[in-house]
């Protein structure tokens, strides 16, 4: 048995949870559940990123004290994760005492190890990104992501001596000691070393909503430095117990935050005498009808809208089957509904209902004895471990399609009068398949798996409402 420590990014609370957040979180949940099912000691961390100018600004706009505002938003994130059946082990908030203490300790360690120095600096800061942008990164003077003009910041700040660690990190990535997948993102990360990577400022003078630099109350810790430390504060750092889980086996992140995770974070860890994470998986972005999802365009889908329409398990399924995890892809209500009807209402839902019906009618509701041993398919296992969720689900759906075809070909209803033995055999095979399907679906669609098990695992069949009513 091995340990498996997996994380999502912590989400900014300036906005309600959106589909991008749900996407990362569902994928992380699937892997956590898969590892638990396998018997690994698993820890799944998620949470919220609550400091910085961006959050302070929106709290002000809403006329709320920042902490009250964060409390409210953190509750909404937790609520959404509950509705999506997310099985996190801990929810870390950067405004919590434990986290703030961990951040202070970490910074003191960096100082002790001489990884921090002070200098005068001026730069263009985008609050949307919560980072400094270079002239080259701007598009027509604006931040290309937020379409806003970055503000000029001139301060004396503390800096992290990134240069000291660059060679080492580059080697770690190149040799897969920090494994970055997919390969294209590893290349992208390695490409960053070819440009000049500047030391970064780890503090801000004019920001009020943040954690103090422990030795200088006039400065707040840069929100990204604060946020990255969640990956160790959430498992107990600075107490020794965090070593039970650290280093992280896998950070799952979106493509926009690669540099922070692949370079800055490992460098900070090395500077504090800690080990870097083992693996970073970088996923792509959703667009909606070909356009970037944004509040201004009004095309944002919220996870709760999907859950309301399709249910939690179907939402999980739909999120992971639109396109391969790791690539970008487009979604639309139309595509989602079509897939729901085809794969869930017709495919799986139908198979379950037909099998229940036949066992009920022909075997008096007694589940037939199992004919073959449950399939433990290596291929599906491997695909999940490679985070190829869409392909793993395709393999599971092959069993479903095969079983539906098996019914169509054998027409069990015609056998009732002439060949009871054969009929029993067919129903026993179907029961086998459904129990295998339930096993494989456990990480992906936990409730559905439970229901299928309940129906077919006992000696007497359970009758249920259709699992996936058509939409
Ligand atoms: N707070 C930082 C992360 C700190 S981790 C130490 C942050 N938060 S975020 O809320 O803006 O974004 C969180 C995650 O959501 C990122 O991984 C991002 O890539 C992902 N997504 C945001 N929009 C997305 C889509 N439209 N599609 C898919 N994922 C997207 O960054």
PDB file of N, CA and C in Angstrom, residues 221-311:
ATOM      1  N   UNK A 221       2.449  39.768   2.402  1.00  0.00           N
ATOM      2  CA  UNK A 221       3.008  38.707   1.552  1.00  0.00           C
ATOM      3  C   UNK A 221       2.218  38.624   0.243  1.00  0.00           C
ATOM      4  N   UNK A 222       2.942  38.529  -0.843  1.00  0.00           N
ATOM      5  CA  UNK A 222       2.354  38.418  -2.183  1.00  0.00           C
ATOM      6  C   UNK A 222       1.386  37.231  -2.217  1.00  0.00           C
ATOM      7  N   UNK A 223       0.202  37.461  -2.778  1.00  0.00           N
ATOM      8  CA  UNK A 223      -0.881  36.480  -2.678  1.00  0.00           C
ATOM      9  C   UNK A 223      -0.512  35.120  -3.280  1.00  0.00           C
ATOM     10  N   UNK A 224       0.309  35.090  -4.316  1.00  0.00           N
ATOM     11  CA  UNK A 224       0.686  33.790  -4.897  1.00  0.00           C
ATOM     12  C   UNK A 224       1.607  32.987  -3.985  1.00  0.00           C
ATOM     13  N   UNK A 225       2.483  33.693  -3.290  1.00  0.00           N
ATOM     14  CA  UNK A 225       3.371  32.998  -2.345  1.00  0.00           C
ATOM     15  C   UNK A 225       2.528  32.432  -1.208  1.00  0.00           C
ATOM     16  N   UNK A 226       1.639  33.255  -0.709  1.00  0.00           N
ATOM     17  CA  UNK A 226       0.673  32.854   0.312  1.00  0.00           C
ATOM     18  C   UNK A 226      -0.106  31.606  -0.153  1.00  0.00           C
ATOM     19  N   UNK A 227      -0.583  31.662  -1.394  1.00  0.00           N
ATOM     20  CA  UNK A 227      -1.463  30.591  -1.896  1.00  0.00           C
ATOM     21  C   UNK A 227      -0.728  29.267  -2.083  1.00  0.00           C
ATOM     22  N   UNK A 228       0.462  29.309  -2.666  1.00  0.00           N
ATOM     23  CA  UNK A 228       1.169  28.050  -2.958  1.00  0.00           C
ATOM     24  C   UNK A 228       1.461  27.266  -1.682  1.00  0.00           C
ATOM     25  N   UNK A 229       1.695  28.006  -0.605  1.00  0.00           N
ATOM     26  CA  UNK A 229       2.038  27.342   0.646  1.00  0.00           C
ATOM     27  C   UNK A 229       0.867  26.499   1.178  1.00  0.00           C
ATOM     28  N   UNK A 230      -0.338  26.717   0.628  1.00  0.00           N
ATOM     29  CA  UNK A 230      -1.491  25.904   1.071  1.00  0.00           C
ATOM     30  C   UNK A 230      -1.224  24.408   0.927  1.00  0.00           C
ATOM     31  N   UNK A 231      -0.402  24.053  -0.081  1.00  0.00           N
ATOM     32  CA  UNK A 231      -0.176  22.632  -0.330  1.00  0.00           C
ATOM     33  C   UNK A 231       0.548  21.941   0.815  1.00  0.00           C
ATOM     34  N   UNK A 232       1.231  22.735   1.659  1.00  0.00           N
ATOM     35  CA  UNK A 232       1.824  22.114   2.849  1.00  0.00           C
ATOM     36  C   UNK A 232       1.099  22.516   4.136  1.00  0.00           C
ATOM     37  N   UNK A 233       0.527  23.717   4.155  1.00  0.00           N
ATOM     38  CA  UNK A 233      -0.201  24.100   5.379  1.00  0.00           C
ATOM     39  C   UNK A 233      -1.433  23.208   5.548  1.00  0.00           C
ATOM     40  N   UNK A 234      -2.002  22.782   4.431  1.00  0.00           N
ATOM     41  CA  UNK A 234      -3.212  21.947   4.466  1.00  0.00           C
ATOM     42  C   UNK A 234      -2.973  20.540   5.001  1.00  0.00           C
ATOM     43  N   UNK A 235      -1.717  20.148   5.107  1.00  0.00           N
ATOM     44  CA  UNK A 235      -1.419  18.825   5.684  1.00  0.00           C
ATOM     45  C   UNK A 235      -0.595  18.959   6.957  1.00  0.00           C
ATOM     46  N   UNK A 236      -0.596  20.171   7.526  1.00  0.00           N
ATOM     47  CA  UNK A 236      -0.047  20.291   8.870  1.00  0.00           C
ATOM     48  C   UNK A 236       1.283  21.010   9.024  1.00  0.00           C
ATOM     49  N   UNK A 237       1.921  21.453   7.926  1.00  0.00           N
ATOM     50  CA  UNK A 237       3.150  22.214   8.069  1.00  0.00           C
ATOM     51  C   UNK A 237       2.896  23.408   8.978  1.00  0.00           C
ATOM     52  N   UNK A 238       3.772  23.839   9.847  1.00  0.00           N
ATOM     53  CA  UNK A 238       5.156  23.389  10.042  1.00  0.00           C
ATOM     54  C   UNK A 238       5.320  22.199  10.984  1.00  0.00           C
ATOM     55  N   UNK A 239       4.214  21.648  11.503  1.00  0.00           N
ATOM     56  CA  UNK A 239       4.356  20.456  12.352  1.00  0.00           C
ATOM     57  C   UNK A 239       4.939  19.331  11.506  1.00  0.00           C
ATOM     58  N   UNK A 240       5.714  18.475  12.175  1.00  0.00           N
ATOM     59  CA  UNK A 240       6.363  17.356  11.472  1.00  0.00           C
ATOM     60  C   UNK A 240       5.366  16.461  10.727  1.00  0.00           C
ATOM     61  N   UNK A 241       4.140  16.411  11.218  1.00  0.00           N
ATOM     62  CA  UNK A 241       3.161  15.480  10.648  1.00  0.00           C
ATOM     63  C   UNK A 241       2.929  15.686   9.147  1.00  0.00           C
ATOM     64  N   UNK A 242       3.272  16.855   8.635  1.00  0.00           N
ATOM     65  CA  UNK A 242       3.015  17.076   7.204  1.00  0.00           C
ATOM     66  C   UNK A 242       3.875  16.149   6.342  1.00  0.00           C
ATOM     67  N   UNK A 243       4.944  15.603   6.934  1.00  0.00           N
ATOM     68  CA  UNK A 243       5.835  14.722   6.171  1.00  0.00           C
ATOM     69  C   UNK A 243       5.182  13.384   5.862  1.00  0.00           C
ATOM     70  N   UNK A 244       4.116  13.096   6.565  1.00  0.00           N
ATOM     71  CA  UNK A 244       3.380  11.873   6.260  1.00  0.00           C
ATOM     72  C   UNK A 244       2.896  11.918   4.811  1.00  0.00           C
ATOM     73  N   UNK A 245       2.561  13.131   4.323  1.00  0.00           N
ATOM     74  CA  UNK A 245       1.986  13.248   2.977  1.00  0.00           C
ATOM     75  C   UNK A 245       2.928  13.883   1.974  1.00  0.00           C
ATOM     76  N   UNK A 246       3.773  14.784   2.452  1.00  0.00           N
ATOM     77  CA  UNK A 246       4.644  15.509   1.535  1.00  0.00           C
ATOM     78  C   UNK A 246       5.807  14.630   1.096  1.00  0.00           C
ATOM     79  N   UNK A 247       6.302  14.665  -0.163  1.00  0.00           N
ATOM     80  CA  UNK A 247       5.881  15.544  -1.252  1.00  0.00           C
ATOM     81  C   UNK A 247       4.570  15.113  -1.898  1.00  0.00           C
ATOM     82  N   UNK A 248       3.897  16.090  -2.491  1.00  0.00           N
ATOM     83  CA  UNK A 248       2.648  15.804  -3.180  1.00  0.00           C
ATOM     84  C   UNK A 248       2.915  14.814  -4.315  1.00  0.00           C
ATOM     85  N   UNK A 249       2.036  13.850  -4.453  1.00  0.00           N
ATOM     86  CA  UNK A 249       2.164  12.921  -5.575  1.00  0.00           C
ATOM     87  C   UNK A 249       1.673  13.570  -6.850  1.00  0.00           C
ATOM     88  N   UNK A 250       0.699  14.464  -6.710  1.00  0.00           N
ATOM     89  CA  UNK A 250       0.160  15.081  -7.920  1.00  0.00           C
ATOM     90  C   UNK A 250      -0.544  16.407  -7.618  1.00  0.00           C
ATOM     91  N   UNK A 251      -0.079  17.462  -8.290  1.00  0.00           N
ATOM     92  CA  UNK A 251      -0.826  18.723  -8.303  1.00  0.00           C
ATOM     93  C   UNK A 251      -1.577  18.758  -9.624  1.00  0.00           C
ATOM     94  N   UNK A 252      -2.888  18.921  -9.587  1.00  0.00           N
ATOM     95  CA  UNK A 252      -3.625  19.126 -10.828  1.00  0.00           C
ATOM     96  C   UNK A 252      -3.893  20.620 -10.972  1.00  0.00           C
ATOM     97  N   UNK A 253      -3.557  21.165 -12.135  1.00  0.00           N
ATOM     98  CA  UNK A 253      -3.725  22.609 -12.354  1.00  0.00           C
ATOM     99  C   UNK A 253      -4.197  22.894 -13.780  1.00  0.00           C
ATOM    100  N   UNK A 254      -4.694  24.115 -13.998  1.00  0.00           N
ATOM    101  CA  UNK A 254      -5.039  24.553 -15.350  1.00  0.00           C
ATOM    102  C   UNK A 254      -3.826  25.177 -16.010  1.00  0.00           C
ATOM    103  N   UNK A 255      -3.888  25.316 -17.313  1.00  0.00           N
ATOM    104  CA  UNK A 255      -2.701  25.727 -18.072  1.00  0.00           C
ATOM    105  C   UNK A 255      -2.221  27.141 -17.775  1.00  0.00           C
ATOM    106  N   UNK A 256      -3.101  27.979 -17.244  1.00  0.00           N
ATOM    107  CA  UNK A 256      -2.712  29.370 -17.005  1.00  0.00           C
ATOM    108  C   UNK A 256      -1.793  29.550 -15.802  1.00  0.00           C
ATOM    109  N   UNK A 257      -1.663  28.527 -14.972  1.00  0.00           N
ATOM    110  CA  UNK A 257      -0.870  28.714 -13.756  1.00  0.00           C
ATOM    111  C   UNK A 257       0.326  27.761 -13.702  1.00  0.00           C
ATOM    112  N   UNK A 258       0.804  27.416 -14.889  1.00  0.00           N
ATOM    113  CA  UNK A 258       1.933  26.488 -15.016  1.00  0.00           C
ATOM    114  C   UNK A 258       3.213  27.041 -14.397  1.00  0.00           C
ATOM    115  N   UNK A 259       3.541  28.299 -14.720  1.00  0.00           N
ATOM    116  CA  UNK A 259       4.805  28.872 -14.265  1.00  0.00           C
ATOM    117  C   UNK A 259       4.891  28.891 -12.736  1.00  0.00           C
ATOM    118  N   UNK A 260       3.786  29.233 -12.104  1.00  0.00           N
ATOM    119  CA  UNK A 260       3.779  29.281 -10.644  1.00  0.00           C
ATOM    120  C   UNK A 260       4.051  27.902 -10.042  1.00  0.00           C
ATOM    121  N   UNK A 261       3.468  26.881 -10.664  1.00  0.00           N
ATOM    122  CA  UNK A 261       3.582  25.543 -10.083  1.00  0.00           C
ATOM    123  C   UNK A 261       4.838  24.802 -10.503  1.00  0.00           C
ATOM    124  N   UNK A 262       5.267  25.031 -11.750  1.00  0.00           N
ATOM    125  CA  UNK A 262       6.398  24.252 -12.251  1.00  0.00           C
ATOM    126  C   UNK A 262       7.734  24.895 -11.873  1.00  0.00           C
ATOM    127  N   UNK A 263       7.731  26.210 -11.667  1.00  0.00           N
ATOM    128  CA  UNK A 263       9.007  26.873 -11.403  1.00  0.00           C
ATOM    129  C   UNK A 263       9.053  27.553 -10.028  1.00  0.00           C
ATOM    130  N   UNK A 264       8.103  28.477  -9.790  1.00  0.00           N
ATOM    131  CA  UNK A 264       8.181  29.238  -8.535  1.00  0.00           C
ATOM    132  C   UNK A 264       8.025  28.342  -7.308  1.00  0.00           C
ATOM    133  N   UNK A 265       7.038  27.479  -7.369  1.00  0.00           N
ATOM    134  CA  UNK A 265       6.754  26.643  -6.193  1.00  0.00           C
ATOM    135  C   UNK A 265       7.899  25.676  -5.878  1.00  0.00           C
ATOM    136  N   UNK A 266       8.397  24.913  -6.857  1.00  0.00           N
ATOM    137  CA  UNK A 266       9.540  24.055  -6.551  1.00  0.00           C
ATOM    138  C   UNK A 266      10.744  24.850  -6.036  1.00  0.00           C
ATOM    139  N   UNK A 267      10.964  26.054  -6.592  1.00  0.00           N
ATOM    140  CA  UNK A 267      12.098  26.860  -6.128  1.00  0.00           C
ATOM    141  C   UNK A 267      11.903  27.268  -4.672  1.00  0.00           C
ATOM    142  N   UNK A 268      10.684  27.679  -4.335  1.00  0.00           N
ATOM    143  CA  UNK A 268      10.415  28.052  -2.940  1.00  0.00           C
ATOM    144  C   UNK A 268      10.661  26.867  -2.004  1.00  0.00           C
ATOM    145  N   UNK A 269      10.254  25.701  -2.457  1.00  0.00           N
ATOM    146  CA  UNK A 269      10.418  24.508  -1.624  1.00  0.00           C
ATOM    147  C   UNK A 269      11.900  24.185  -1.418  1.00  0.00           C
ATOM    148  N   UNK A 270      12.654  24.208  -2.500  1.00  0.00           N
ATOM    149  CA  UNK A 270      14.089  23.937  -2.374  1.00  0.00           C
ATOM    150  C   UNK A 270      14.732  24.933  -1.424  1.00  0.00           C
ATOM    151  N   UNK A 271      14.304  26.200  -1.559  1.00  0.00           N
ATOM    152  CA  UNK A 271      14.881  27.245  -0.709  1.00  0.00           C
ATOM    153  C   UNK A 271      14.555  27.007   0.768  1.00  0.00           C
ATOM    154  N   UNK A 272      13.477  26.261   1.035  1.00  0.00           N
ATOM    155  CA  UNK A 272      13.102  25.984   2.425  1.00  0.00           C
ATOM    156  C   UNK A 272      13.542  24.579   2.829  1.00  0.00           C
ATOM    157  N   UNK A 273      14.427  23.990   2.058  1.00  0.00           N
ATOM    158  CA  UNK A 273      14.935  22.633   2.310  1.00  0.00           C
ATOM    159  C   UNK A 273      13.850  21.559   2.246  1.00  0.00           C
ATOM    160  N   UNK A 274      12.867  21.758   1.395  1.00  0.00           N
ATOM    161  CA  UNK A 274      11.818  20.753   1.247  1.00  0.00           C
ATOM    162  C   UNK A 274      11.856  20.163  -0.150  1.00  0.00           C
ATOM    163  N   UNK A 275      11.234  18.992  -0.285  1.00  0.00           N
ATOM    164  CA  UNK A 275      11.264  18.334  -1.592  1.00  0.00           C
ATOM    165  C   UNK A 275      10.202  18.914  -2.525  1.00  0.00           C
ATOM    166  N   UNK A 276      10.482  18.935  -3.820  1.00  0.00           N
ATOM    167  CA  UNK A 276       9.484  19.436  -4.780  1.00  0.00           C
ATOM    168  C   UNK A 276       8.393  18.393  -4.992  1.00  0.00           C
ATOM    169  N   UNK A 277       7.254  18.793  -5.563  1.00  0.00           N
ATOM    170  CA  UNK A 277       6.193  17.821  -5.852  1.00  0.00           C
ATOM    171  C   UNK A 277       6.671  16.803  -6.888  1.00  0.00           C
ATOM    172  N   UNK A 278       6.055  15.630  -6.876  1.00  0.00           N
ATOM    173  CA  UNK A 278       6.505  14.588  -7.806  1.00  0.00           C
ATOM    174  C   UNK A 278       5.958  14.793  -9.207  1.00  0.00           C
ATOM    175  N   UNK A 279       4.706  15.246  -9.273  1.00  0.00           N
ATOM    176  CA  UNK A 279       4.079  15.303 -10.586  1.00  0.00           C
ATOM    177  C   UNK A 279       3.093  16.470 -10.663  1.00  0.00           C
ATOM    178  N   UNK A 280       3.035  17.083 -11.834  1.00  0.00           N
ATOM    179  CA  UNK A 280       2.069  18.163 -12.065  1.00  0.00           C
ATOM    180  C   UNK A 280       1.315  17.839 -13.348  1.00  0.00           C
ATOM    181  N   UNK A 281       0.005  17.749 -13.252  1.00  0.00           N
ATOM    182  CA  UNK A 281      -0.780  17.516 -14.464  1.00  0.00           C
ATOM    183  C   UNK A 281      -1.469  18.825 -14.861  1.00  0.00           C
ATOM    184  N   UNK A 282      -1.302  19.193 -16.125  1.00  0.00           N
ATOM    185  CA  UNK A 282      -1.823  20.477 -16.590  1.00  0.00           C
ATOM    186  C   UNK A 282      -2.988  20.239 -17.553  1.00  0.00           C
ATOM    187  N   UNK A 283      -4.161  20.700 -17.180  1.00  0.00           N
ATOM    188  CA  UNK A 283      -5.301  20.484 -18.077  1.00  0.00           C
ATOM    189  C   UNK A 283      -5.625  21.745 -18.862  1.00  0.00           C
ATOM    190  N   UNK A 284      -6.488  21.569 -19.879  1.00  0.00           N
ATOM    191  CA  UNK A 284      -6.815  22.683 -20.765  1.00  0.00           C
ATOM    192  C   UNK A 284      -8.044  23.445 -20.292  1.00  0.00           C
ATOM    193  N   UNK A 285      -8.517  24.288 -21.157  1.00  0.00           N
ATOM    194  CA  UNK A 285      -9.638  25.157 -20.808  1.00  0.00           C
ATOM    195  C   UNK A 285     -10.892  24.830 -21.608  1.00  0.00           C
ATOM    196  N   UNK A 286     -12.006  25.076 -20.972  1.00  0.00           N
ATOM    197  CA  UNK A 286     -13.305  25.013 -21.627  1.00  0.00           C
ATOM    198  C   UNK A 286     -13.582  26.308 -22.364  1.00  0.00           C
ATOM    199  N   UNK A 287     -14.105  26.210 -23.572  1.00  0.00           N
ATOM    200  CA  UNK A 287     -14.758  27.386 -24.138  1.00  0.00           C
ATOM    201  C   UNK A 287     -16.222  27.004 -24.314  1.00  0.00           C
ATOM    202  N   UNK A 288     -17.047  28.021 -24.461  1.00  0.00           N
ATOM    203  CA  UNK A 288     -18.488  27.788 -24.547  1.00  0.00           C
ATOM    204  C   UNK A 288     -18.967  28.269 -25.918  1.00  0.00           C
ATOM    205  N   UNK A 289     -19.489  27.392 -26.722  1.00  0.00           N
ATOM    206  CA  UNK A 289     -19.872  27.741 -28.100  1.00  0.00           C
ATOM    207  C   UNK A 289     -18.742  28.494 -28.808  1.00  0.00           C
ATOM    208  N   UNK A 290     -17.532  28.027 -28.609  1.00  0.00           N
ATOM    209  CA  UNK A 290     -16.390  28.621 -29.303  1.00  0.00           C
ATOM    210  C   UNK A 290     -15.832  29.875 -28.658  1.00  0.00           C
ATOM    211  N   UNK A 291     -16.448  30.349 -27.585  1.00  0.00           N
ATOM    212  CA  UNK A 291     -15.955  31.576 -26.962  1.00  0.00           C
ATOM    213  C   UNK A 291     -15.465  31.336 -25.547  1.00  0.00           C
ATOM    214  N   UNK A 292     -14.538  32.163 -25.127  1.00  0.00           N
ATOM    215  CA  UNK A 292     -14.077  32.097 -23.766  1.00  0.00           C
ATOM    216  C   UNK A 292     -15.256  32.356 -22.829  1.00  0.00           C
ATOM    217  N   UNK A 293     -15.349  31.548 -21.768  1.00  0.00           N
ATOM    218  CA  UNK A 293     -16.427  31.790 -20.816  1.00  0.00           C
ATOM    219  C   UNK A 293     -16.118  33.039 -20.023  1.00  0.00           C
ATOM    220  N   UNK A 294     -17.015  33.986 -20.003  1.00  0.00           N
ATOM    221  CA  UNK A 294     -16.740  35.170 -19.186  1.00  0.00           C
ATOM    222  C   UNK A 294     -18.032  35.817 -18.732  1.00  0.00           C
ATOM    223  N   UNK A 295     -17.920  36.465 -17.582  1.00  0.00           N
ATOM    224  CA  UNK A 295     -19.099  37.124 -17.018  1.00  0.00           C
ATOM    225  C   UNK A 295     -19.646  38.167 -17.985  1.00  0.00           C
ATOM    226  N   UNK A 296     -18.732  38.926 -18.625  1.00  0.00           N
ATOM    227  CA  UNK A 296     -19.188  40.002 -19.519  1.00  0.00           C
ATOM    228  C   UNK A 296     -19.909  39.447 -20.740  1.00  0.00           C
ATOM    229  N   UNK A 297     -19.446  38.312 -21.258  1.00  0.00           N
ATOM    230  CA  UNK A 297     -20.135  37.741 -22.420  1.00  0.00           C
ATOM    231  C   UNK A 297     -21.444  37.063 -22.008  1.00  0.00           C
ATOM    232  N   UNK A 298     -21.572  36.818 -20.724  1.00  0.00           N
ATOM    233  CA  UNK A 298     -22.801  36.209 -20.217  1.00  0.00           C
ATOM    234  C   UNK A 298     -22.965  34.753 -20.627  1.00  0.00           C
ATOM    235  N   UNK A 299     -21.862  34.082 -20.937  1.00  0.00           N
ATOM    236  CA  UNK A 299     -21.987  32.682 -21.366  1.00  0.00           C
ATOM    237  C   UNK A 299     -21.382  31.709 -20.358  1.00  0.00           C
ATOM    238  N   UNK A 300     -21.293  32.133 -19.107  1.00  0.00           N
ATOM    239  CA  UNK A 300     -20.733  31.264 -18.073  1.00  0.00           C
ATOM    240  C   UNK A 300     -21.768  30.217 -17.679  1.00  0.00           C
ATOM    241  N   UNK A 301     -21.364  28.939 -17.687  1.00  0.00           N
ATOM    242  CA  UNK A 301     -22.251  27.918 -17.120  1.00  0.00           C
ATOM    243  C   UNK A 301     -21.778  27.656 -15.698  1.00  0.00           C
ATOM    244  N   UNK A 302     -22.701  27.644 -14.776  1.00  0.00           N
ATOM    245  CA  UNK A 302     -22.361  27.346 -13.389  1.00  0.00           C
ATOM    246  C   UNK A 302     -22.593  25.868 -13.132  1.00  0.00           C
ATOM    247  N   UNK A 303     -21.762  25.268 -12.299  1.00  0.00           N
ATOM    248  CA  UNK A 303     -21.946  23.841 -12.045  1.00  0.00           C
ATOM    249  C   UNK A 303     -23.358  23.502 -11.543  1.00  0.00           C
ATOM    250  N   UNK A 304     -23.939  24.390 -10.736  1.00  0.00           N
ATOM    251  CA  UNK A 304     -25.254  24.026 -10.183  1.00  0.00           C
ATOM    252  C   UNK A 304     -26.345  23.975 -11.253  1.00  0.00           C
ATOM    253  N   UNK A 305     -26.142  24.723 -12.360  1.00  0.00           N
ATOM    254  CA  UNK A 305     -27.129  24.619 -13.451  1.00  0.00           C
ATOM    255  C   UNK A 305     -27.077  23.224 -14.069  1.00  0.00           C
ATOM    256  N   UNK A 306     -25.854  22.711 -14.241  1.00  0.00           N
ATOM    257  CA  UNK A 306     -25.698  21.375 -14.810  1.00  0.00           C
ATOM    258  C   UNK A 306     -26.246  20.323 -13.861  1.00  0.00           C
ATOM    259  N   UNK A 307     -25.940  20.495 -12.579  1.00  0.00           N
ATOM    260  CA  UNK A 307     -26.385  19.510 -11.591  1.00  0.00           C
ATOM    261  C   UNK A 307     -27.911  19.463 -11.559  1.00  0.00           C
ATOM    262  N   UNK A 308     -28.521  20.651 -11.644  1.00  0.00           N
ATOM    263  CA  UNK A 308     -29.980  20.719 -11.613  1.00  0.00           C
ATOM    264  C   UNK A 308     -30.578  19.984 -12.808  1.00  0.00           C
ATOM    265  N   UNK A 309     -29.966  20.171 -13.949  1.00  0.00           N
ATOM    266  CA  UNK A 309     -30.532  19.587 -15.156  1.00  0.00           C
ATOM    267  C   UNK A 309     -30.243  18.084 -15.265  1.00  0.00           C
ATOM    268  N   UNK A 310     -28.999  17.695 -14.942  1.00  0.00           N
ATOM    269  CA  UNK A 310     -28.599  16.312 -15.210  1.00  0.00           C
ATOM    270  C   UNK A 310     -28.363  15.466 -13.962  1.00  0.00           C
ATOM    271  N   UNK A 311     -28.189  16.093 -12.803  1.00  0.00           N
ATOM    272  CA  UNK A 311     -27.808  15.356 -11.604  1.00  0.00           C
ATOM    273  C   UNK A 311     -26.290  15.364 -11.455  1.00  0.00           C
TER     274      UNK A 311
END
